[in-house]
Amino acid sequence: MNFTFLPQEQGWLPYWQLVVATTALFNTVQNFLTLKLTKRIYSRSPDAVNALQARTFAIWTLTSAVVRAYAAYHIHEKSVYDITMFTYLIAFGHFSSEFFIFRTTRFNAPVISPFIVSVGSLVWMFTQYDYYVSN
């Protein structure tokens, strides 16, 4: 079987970026189609989730997906690597502020997932920075 469409870089991080980007595409589509899953994330304030907010969240998620997919194939480019790290930092900041400051979320699976992905990806990318990025 020919998998030439997959990243040809060494290590697992490029594949991880592709997995996260693909998952974000699903999240983008579901935000355009329904409010149900997004209301699960913002479970303390489900009435605050409306169609406009969901579409905005979808575009934000799609933007992150594009950056992360690009990183999967260009992981050695410093600017791409750095911007990709910022997408995870922004996601962490968003979900942290919704949990700790605005109190729109509960500590449940829909909220734990972005925390795990953002923190895990940030740590992984930070610790592998010198391996993938040549200054």
CSV table of N, CA and C in Angstrom, one decimal:
chain,number,residue,atom,x,y,z
A,1,MET,N,0.8,-1.2,0.0
A,1,MET,CA,0.0,0.0,0.0
A,1,MET,C,0.9,1.2,0.0
A,2,ASN,N,0.5,2.2,-0.8
A,2,ASN,CA,1.3,3.4,-0.9
A,2,ASN,C,0.8,4.5,-0.1
A,3,PHE,N,1.5,5.0,0.9
A,3,PHE,CA,1.1,6.1,1.8
A,3,PHE,C,1.9,7.4,1.6
A,4,THR,N,2.1,7.7,0.4
A,4,THR,CA,2.9,8.9,0.1
A,4,THR,C,2.2,10.2,0.5
A,5,PHE,N,1.0,10.2,0.8
A,5,PHE,CA,0.2,11.4,1.2
A,5,PHE,C,0.5,11.7,2.7
A,6,LEU,N,1.1,10.7,3.4
A,6,LEU,CA,1.5,11.0,4.8
A,6,LEU,C,2.8,11.7,4.9
A,7,PRO,N,3.0,12.4,6.0
A,7,PRO,CA,4.3,13.2,6.1
A,7,PRO,C,5.5,12.2,6.0
A,8,GLN,N,6.5,12.7,5.4
A,8,GLN,CA,7.7,11.8,5.1
A,8,GLN,C,8.8,12.2,6.1
A,9,GLU,N,8.5,12.9,7.1
A,9,GLU,CA,9.5,13.3,8.1
A,9,GLU,C,9.7,12.2,9.1
A,10,GLN,N,10.9,12.3,9.9
A,10,GLN,CA,11.2,11.3,10.9
A,10,GLN,C,10.4,11.6,12.2
A,11,GLY,N,10.2,10.6,13.0
A,11,GLY,CA,9.5,10.8,14.3
A,11,GLY,C,8.0,10.8,14.1
A,12,TRP,N,7.3,10.8,15.3
A,12,TRP,CA,5.9,10.7,15.4
A,12,TRP,C,5.2,12.1,15.4
A,13,LEU,N,5.9,13.1,15.7
A,13,LEU,CA,5.3,14.4,15.8
A,13,LEU,C,4.5,14.9,14.6
A,14,PRO,N,5.1,14.7,13.4
A,14,PRO,CA,4.4,15.1,12.2
A,14,PRO,C,3.1,14.4,12.0
A,15,TYR,N,3.1,13.1,12.4
A,15,TYR,CA,1.8,12.3,12.3
A,15,TYR,C,0.8,12.8,13.3
A,16,TRP,N,1.3,13.2,14.5
A,16,TRP,CA,0.4,13.7,15.5
A,16,TRP,C,-0.3,15.0,15.0
A,17,GLN,N,0.5,15.8,14.4
A,17,GLN,CA,0.0,17.1,13.9
A,17,GLN,C,-1.1,16.8,12.9
A,18,LEU,N,-0.9,15.8,12.0
A,18,LEU,CA,-1.9,15.4,11.0
A,18,LEU,C,-3.2,14.9,11.7
A,19,VAL,N,-3.0,14.0,12.7
A,19,VAL,CA,-4.2,13.5,13.5
A,19,VAL,C,-5.0,14.6,14.1
A,20,VAL,N,-4.3,15.5,14.8
A,20,VAL,CA,-5.0,16.6,15.5
A,20,VAL,C,-5.7,17.5,14.4
A,21,ALA,N,-5.0,17.8,13.3
A,21,ALA,CA,-5.7,18.6,12.2
A,21,ALA,C,-6.9,17.9,11.7
A,22,THR,N,-6.8,16.6,11.5
A,22,THR,CA,-8.0,15.9,11.0
A,22,THR,C,-9.2,15.9,12.0
A,23,THR,N,-8.8,15.7,13.3
A,23,THR,CA,-9.9,15.8,14.3
A,23,THR,C,-10.5,17.2,14.3
A,24,ALA,N,-9.7,18.2,14.1
A,24,ALA,CA,-10.2,19.6,14.1
A,24,ALA,C,-11.1,19.8,12.9
A,25,LEU,N,-10.9,19.1,11.8
A,25,LEU,CA,-11.8,19.2,10.7
A,25,LEU,C,-13.2,18.7,11.0
A,26,PHE,N,-13.2,17.6,11.7
A,26,PHE,CA,-14.5,17.0,12.2
A,26,PHE,C,-15.2,18.1,13.1
A,27,ASN,N,-14.4,18.6,14.0
A,27,ASN,CA,-15.0,19.6,14.9
A,27,ASN,C,-15.5,20.8,14.1
A,28,THR,N,-14.8,21.2,13.1
A,28,THR,CA,-15.3,22.3,12.3
A,28,THR,C,-16.6,22.0,11.6
A,29,VAL,N,-16.7,20.9,11.0
A,29,VAL,CA,-17.9,20.5,10.3
A,29,VAL,C,-19.1,20.4,11.3
A,30,GLN,N,-18.8,19.8,12.5
A,30,GLN,CA,-19.9,19.6,13.4
A,30,GLN,C,-20.4,21.0,14.0
A,31,ASN,N,-19.5,21.9,14.1
A,31,ASN,CA,-19.9,23.3,14.5
A,31,ASN,C,-20.8,24.0,13.5
A,32,PHE,N,-20.6,23.7,12.2
A,32,PHE,CA,-21.5,24.2,11.2
A,32,PHE,C,-22.8,23.5,11.1
A,33,LEU,N,-22.9,22.3,11.5
A,33,LEU,CA,-24.1,21.5,11.4
A,33,LEU,C,-25.0,21.5,12.6
A,34,THR,N,-24.4,21.5,13.8
A,34,THR,CA,-25.2,21.4,15.0
A,34,THR,C,-24.5,22.1,16.1
A,35,LEU,N,-25.3,22.5,17.1
A,35,LEU,CA,-24.8,23.1,18.3
A,35,LEU,C,-24.7,22.1,19.5
A,36,LYS,N,-25.1,20.9,19.2
A,36,LYS,CA,-25.2,19.9,20.3
A,36,LYS,C,-23.8,19.7,21.0
A,37,LEU,N,-22.8,19.4,20.2
A,37,LEU,CA,-21.5,19.0,20.8
A,37,LEU,C,-20.8,20.3,21.4
A,38,THR,N,-21.0,21.4,20.8
A,38,THR,CA,-20.4,22.6,21.4
A,38,THR,C,-21.1,23.0,22.7
A,39,LYS,N,-22.4,22.8,22.8
A,39,LYS,CA,-23.1,23.0,24.1
A,39,LYS,C,-22.6,22.1,25.2
A,40,ARG,N,-22.1,20.9,24.8
A,40,ARG,CA,-21.5,20.0,25.8
A,40,ARG,C,-20.2,20.6,26.4
A,41,ILE,N,-19.5,21.3,25.5
A,41,ILE,CA,-18.2,21.9,26.0
A,41,ILE,C,-18.5,23.0,27.0
A,42,TYR,N,-19.4,23.9,26.6
A,42,TYR,CA,-19.8,25.1,27.4
A,42,TYR,C,-21.1,24.7,28.2
A,43,SER,N,-21.0,23.6,29.0
A,43,SER,CA,-22.1,23.0,29.6
A,43,SER,C,-22.7,23.9,30.8
A,44,ARG,N,-21.9,24.8,31.3
A,44,ARG,CA,-22.5,25.7,32.4
A,44,ARG,C,-23.2,26.8,31.8
A,45,SER,N,-23.0,27.1,30.5
A,45,SER,CA,-23.7,28.2,29.8
A,45,SER,C,-24.2,27.8,28.4
A,46,PRO,N,-24.9,26.7,28.3
A,46,PRO,CA,-25.3,26.2,27.0
A,46,PRO,C,-26.1,27.2,26.2
A,47,ASP,N,-26.9,28.1,26.9
A,47,ASP,CA,-27.7,29.1,26.2
A,47,ASP,C,-26.8,30.2,25.5
A,48,ALA,N,-25.5,30.3,25.9
A,48,ALA,CA,-24.6,31.2,25.3
A,48,ALA,C,-24.1,30.7,24.0
A,49,VAL,N,-24.3,29.4,23.7
A,49,VAL,CA,-23.9,28.9,22.4
A,49,VAL,C,-25.0,29.1,21.4
A,50,ASN,N,-24.7,29.9,20.4
A,50,ASN,CA,-25.7,30.1,19.3
A,50,ASN,C,-25.0,29.8,18.0
A,51,ALA,N,-25.8,29.9,16.9
A,51,ALA,CA,-25.3,29.6,15.6
A,51,ALA,C,-24.1,30.4,15.2
A,52,LEU,N,-24.1,31.7,15.5
A,52,LEU,CA,-23.0,32.6,15.1
A,52,LEU,C,-21.8,32.2,15.9
A,53,GLN,N,-21.9,32.0,17.2
A,53,GLN,CA,-20.7,31.6,18.0
A,53,GLN,C,-20.2,30.3,17.5
A,54,ALA,N,-21.0,29.4,17.2
A,54,ALA,CA,-20.5,28.0,16.7
A,54,ALA,C,-19.8,28.2,15.4
A,55,ARG,N,-20.3,29.0,14.5
A,55,ARG,CA,-19.6,29.2,13.2
A,55,ARG,C,-18.3,29.9,13.4
A,56,THR,N,-18.2,30.8,14.3
A,56,THR,CA,-17.0,31.5,14.6
A,56,THR,C,-16.0,30.5,15.2
A,57,PHE,N,-16.4,29.7,16.1
A,57,PHE,CA,-15.6,28.6,16.7
A,57,PHE,C,-15.1,27.7,15.6
A,58,ALA,N,-16.0,27.4,14.6
A,58,ALA,CA,-15.6,26.5,13.5
A,58,ALA,C,-14.5,27.1,12.7
A,59,ILE,N,-14.6,28.4,12.4
A,59,ILE,CA,-13.5,29.0,11.6
A,59,ILE,C,-12.2,29.1,12.3
A,60,TRP,N,-12.3,29.4,13.6
A,60,TRP,CA,-11.1,29.4,14.5
A,60,TRP,C,-10.5,28.0,14.5
A,61,THR,N,-11.3,26.9,14.6
A,61,THR,CA,-10.8,25.6,14.6
A,61,THR,C,-10.2,25.2,13.3
A,62,LEU,N,-10.9,25.6,12.2
A,62,LEU,CA,-10.4,25.3,10.8
A,62,LEU,C,-9.0,26.0,10.6
A,63,THR,N,-8.9,27.2,11.1
A,63,THR,CA,-7.6,27.9,11.0
A,63,THR,C,-6.5,27.1,11.7
A,64,SER,N,-6.8,26.6,12.9
A,64,SER,CA,-5.8,25.8,13.6
A,64,SER,C,-5.5,24.5,12.9
A,65,ALA,N,-6.5,23.9,12.3
A,65,ALA,CA,-6.3,22.7,11.5
A,65,ALA,C,-5.4,22.9,10.4
A,66,VAL,N,-5.6,24.0,9.6
A,66,VAL,CA,-4.7,24.2,8.5
A,66,VAL,C,-3.3,24.4,8.9
A,67,VAL,N,-3.0,25.2,10.0
A,67,VAL,CA,-1.7,25.4,10.5
A,67,VAL,C,-1.1,24.1,10.9
A,68,ARG,N,-1.8,23.3,11.6
A,68,ARG,CA,-1.2,22.0,12.1
A,68,ARG,C,-1.0,21.0,11.0
A,69,ALA,N,-1.9,21.0,10.0
A,69,ALA,CA,-1.7,20.1,8.9
A,69,ALA,C,-0.4,20.6,8.1
A,70,TYR,N,-0.3,21.9,7.9
A,70,TYR,CA,0.9,22.4,7.2
A,70,TYR,C,2.2,22.0,8.0
A,71,ALA,N,2.1,22.1,9.3
A,71,ALA,CA,3.2,21.7,10.2
A,71,ALA,C,3.6,20.2,10.0
A,72,ALA,N,2.6,19.4,9.7
A,72,ALA,CA,2.9,17.9,9.6
A,72,ALA,C,3.8,17.7,8.4
A,73,TYR,N,3.8,18.6,7.4
A,73,TYR,CA,4.6,18.4,6.2
A,73,TYR,C,5.8,19.3,6.1
A,74,HIS,N,5.8,20.3,7.1
A,74,HIS,CA,6.9,21.3,7.1
A,74,HIS,C,7.4,21.5,8.5
A,75,ILE,N,7.6,20.4,9.2
A,75,ILE,CA,7.9,20.4,10.6
A,75,ILE,C,9.3,21.0,10.9
A,76,HIS,N,10.2,21.0,9.9
A,76,HIS,CA,11.5,21.5,10.2
A,76,HIS,C,11.6,23.0,10.0
A,77,GLU,N,10.6,23.7,9.5
A,77,GLU,CA,10.6,25.1,9.3
A,77,GLU,C,10.3,25.8,10.6
A,78,LYS,N,11.2,26.6,11.1
A,78,LYS,CA,11.1,27.3,12.4
A,78,LYS,C,9.8,28.1,12.5
A,79,SER,N,9.5,28.9,11.5
A,79,SER,CA,8.3,29.8,11.6
A,79,SER,C,7.0,28.9,11.7
A,80,VAL,N,6.9,27.8,10.9
A,80,VAL,CA,5.8,27.0,10.9
A,80,VAL,C,5.7,26.3,12.3
A,81,TYR,N,6.8,25.8,12.8
A,81,TYR,CA,6.9,25.1,14.1
A,81,TYR,C,6.4,26.1,15.2
A,82,ASP,N,6.9,27.3,15.2
A,82,ASP,CA,6.6,28.3,16.2
A,82,ASP,C,5.1,28.6,16.1
A,83,ILE,N,4.6,28.9,15.0
A,83,ILE,CA,3.1,29.2,14.8
A,83,ILE,C,2.3,28.1,15.3
A,84,THR,N,2.7,26.9,15.0
A,84,THR,CA,1.9,25.7,15.4
A,84,THR,C,1.9,25.6,16.9
A,85,MET,N,3.0,25.9,17.5
A,85,MET,CA,3.0,25.9,19.0
A,85,MET,C,2.1,26.9,19.6
A,86,PHE,N,2.0,28.1,18.9
A,86,PHE,CA,1.1,29.1,19.3
A,86,PHE,C,-0.4,28.7,19.2
A,87,THR,N,-0.7,27.9,18.2
A,87,THR,CA,-2.1,27.4,18.1
A,87,THR,C,-2.5,26.6,19.3
A,88,TYR,N,-1.6,25.8,19.8
A,88,TYR,CA,-1.9,25.0,21.1
A,88,TYR,C,-1.9,25.9,22.3
A,89,LEU,N,-1.1,26.9,22.3
A,89,LEU,CA,-1.1,27.9,23.5
A,89,LEU,C,-2.4,28.7,23.5
A,90,ILE,N,-2.8,29.1,22.3
A,90,ILE,CA,-4.1,29.8,22.2
A,90,ILE,C,-5.3,28.9,22.6
A,91,ALA,N,-5.3,27.7,22.2
A,91,ALA,CA,-6.3,26.8,22.6
A,91,ALA,C,-6.3,26.6,24.1
A,92,PHE,N,-5.1,26.4,24.7
A,92,PHE,CA,-5.0,26.2,26.1
A,92,PHE,C,-5.5,27.5,26.8
A,93,GLY,N,-5.2,28.6,26.3
A,93,GLY,CA,-5.6,29.9,26.9
A,93,GLY,C,-7.1,30.0,26.9
A,94,HIS,N,-7.7,29.7,25.7
A,94,HIS,CA,-9.1,29.8,25.6
A,94,HIS,C,-9.9,28.9,26.5
A,95,PHE,N,-9.5,27.6,26.5
A,95,PHE,CA,-10.3,26.7,27.4
A,95,PHE,C,-10.0,26.9,28.9
A,96,SER,N,-8.8,27.4,29.2
A,96,SER,CA,-8.5,27.7,30.6
A,96,SER,C,-9.3,28.9,31.0
A,97,SER,N,-9.4,29.9,30.2
A,97,SER,CA,-10.2,31.1,30.6
A,97,SER,C,-11.6,30.8,30.7
A,98,GLU,N,-12.1,29.9,29.8
A,98,GLU,CA,-13.6,29.5,29.9
A,98,GLU,C,-13.8,28.7,31.2
A,99,PHE,N,-12.9,27.9,31.6
A,99,PHE,CA,-13.0,27.1,32.8
A,99,PHE,C,-12.8,28.0,34.1
A,100,PHE,N,-11.6,28.6,34.2
A,100,PHE,CA,-11.2,29.3,35.4
A,100,PHE,C,-11.8,30.7,35.6
A,101,ILE,N,-12.0,31.5,34.5
A,101,ILE,CA,-12.4,32.9,34.6
A,101,ILE,C,-13.9,33.0,34.3
A,102,PHE,N,-14.3,32.6,33.1
A,102,PHE,CA,-15.7,32.8,32.7
A,102,PHE,C,-16.7,31.8,33.2
A,103,ARG,N,-16.1,30.7,33.7
A,103,ARG,CA,-17.0,29.6,34.3
A,103,ARG,C,-18.1,29.1,33.4
A,104,THR,N,-17.8,29.0,32.1
A,104,THR,CA,-18.8,28.5,31.1
A,104,THR,C,-18.7,27.0,30.9
A,105,THR,N,-17.6,26.4,31.4
A,105,THR,CA,-17.4,24.9,31.2
A,105,THR,C,-17.3,24.2,32.6
A,106,ARG,N,-17.5,22.9,32.5
A,106,ARG,CA,-17.4,22.0,33.6
A,106,ARG,C,-16.2,21.1,33.4
A,107,PHE,N,-15.7,20.5,34.4
A,107,PHE,CA,-14.6,19.5,34.3
A,107,PHE,C,-15.2,18.2,33.8
A,108,ASN,N,-15.3,18.1,32.5
A,108,ASN,CA,-15.9,16.9,31.9
A,108,ASN,C,-15.1,16.5,30.7
A,109,ALA,N,-15.4,15.4,30.0
A,109,ALA,CA,-14.6,14.9,28.9
A,109,ALA,C,-14.5,15.9,27.7
A,110,PRO,N,-15.6,16.6,27.4
A,110,PRO,CA,-15.4,17.5,26.3
A,110,PRO,C,-14.5,18.7,26.6
A,111,VAL,N,-14.2,19.0,27.8
A,111,VAL,CA,-13.3,20.0,28.2
A,111,VAL,C,-11.9,19.5,28.5
A,112,ILE,N,-11.8,18.3,29.0
A,112,ILE,CA,-10.5,17.7,29.3
A,112,ILE,C,-9.8,17.4,28.1
A,113,SER,N,-10.4,17.0,27.0
A,113,SER,CA,-9.8,16.6,25.8
A,113,SER,C,-8.9,17.8,25.2
A,114,PRO,N,-9.5,19.0,25.1
A,114,PRO,CA,-8.6,20.1,24.5
A,114,PRO,C,-7.4,20.4,25.5
A,115,PHE,N,-7.7,20.2,26.8
A,115,PHE,CA,-6.6,20.5,27.7
A,115,PHE,C,-5.4,19.5,27.5
A,116,ILE,N,-5.8,18.2,27.4
A,116,ILE,CA,-4.8,17.1,27.2
A,116,ILE,C,-4.1,17.3,25.9
A,117,VAL,N,-4.8,17.6,24.8
A,117,VAL,CA,-4.2,17.8,23.5
A,117,VAL,C,-3.3,19.0,23.5
A,118,SER,N,-3.8,20.1,24.0
A,118,SER,CA,-3.0,21.4,23.9
A,118,SER,C,-1.7,21.3,24.8
A,119,VAL,N,-1.9,20.8,26.0
A,119,VAL,CA,-0.7,20.7,27.0
A,119,VAL,C,0.2,19.6,26.5
A,120,GLY,N,-0.3,18.5,26.1
A,120,GLY,CA,0.6,17.4,25.6
A,120,GLY,C,1.3,17.8,24.4
A,121,SER,N,0.7,18.5,23.4
A,121,SER,CA,1.3,18.9,22.2
A,121,SER,C,2.4,20.0,22.5
A,122,LEU,N,2.1,20.9,23.4
A,122,LEU,CA,3.0,21.9,23.7
A,122,LEU,C,4.3,21.4,24.3
A,123,VAL,N,4.1,20.4,25.3
A,123,VAL,CA,5.2,19.8,25.9
A,123,VAL,C,6.0,19.0,24.9
A,124,TRP,N,5.4,18.2,24.1
A,124,TRP,CA,6.0,17.4,23.1
A,124,TRP,C,6.8,18.3,22.1
A,125,MET,N,6.2,19.4,21.6
A,125,MET,CA,6.9,20.3,20.7
A,125,MET,C,8.0,21.0,21.3
A,126,PHE,N,7.8,21.5,22.6
A,126,PHE,CA,8.9,22.2,23.2
A,126,PHE,C,10.1,21.3,23.5
A,127,THR,N,9.9,20.0,23.9
A,127,THR,CA,11.0,19.1,24.2
A,127,THR,C,11.6,18.6,22.9
A,128,GLN,N,11.0,18.7,21.8
A,128,GLN,CA,11.5,18.2,20.5
A,128,GLN,C,12.0,19.3,19.6
A,129,TYR,N,11.9,20.5,20.1
A,129,TYR,CA,12.2,21.7,19.3
A,129,TYR,C,13.6,21.6,18.6
A,130,ASP,N,14.6,21.3,19.3
A,130,ASP,CA,16.0,21.2,18.7
A,130,ASP,C,16.1,20.0,17.7
A,131,TYR,N,15.3,19.0,17.9
A,131,TYR,CA,15.3,17.9,16.9
A,131,TYR,C,14.7,18.3,15.6
A,132,TYR,N,13.6,19.0,15.6
A,132,TYR,CA,12.9,19.3,14.4
A,132,TYR,C,13.3,20.6,13.7
A,133,VAL,N,13.7,21.6,14.5
A,133,VAL,CA,14.0,22.9,14.0
A,133,VAL,C,15.5,23.2,13.9
A,134,SER,N,16.0,23.5,12.8
A,134,SER,CA,17.4,23.8,12.6
A,134,SER,C,17.4,25.3,12.5
A,135,ASN,N,18.1,26.0,13.4
A,135,ASN,CA,18.2,27.5,13.3
A,135,ASN,C,19.0,28.0,12.2
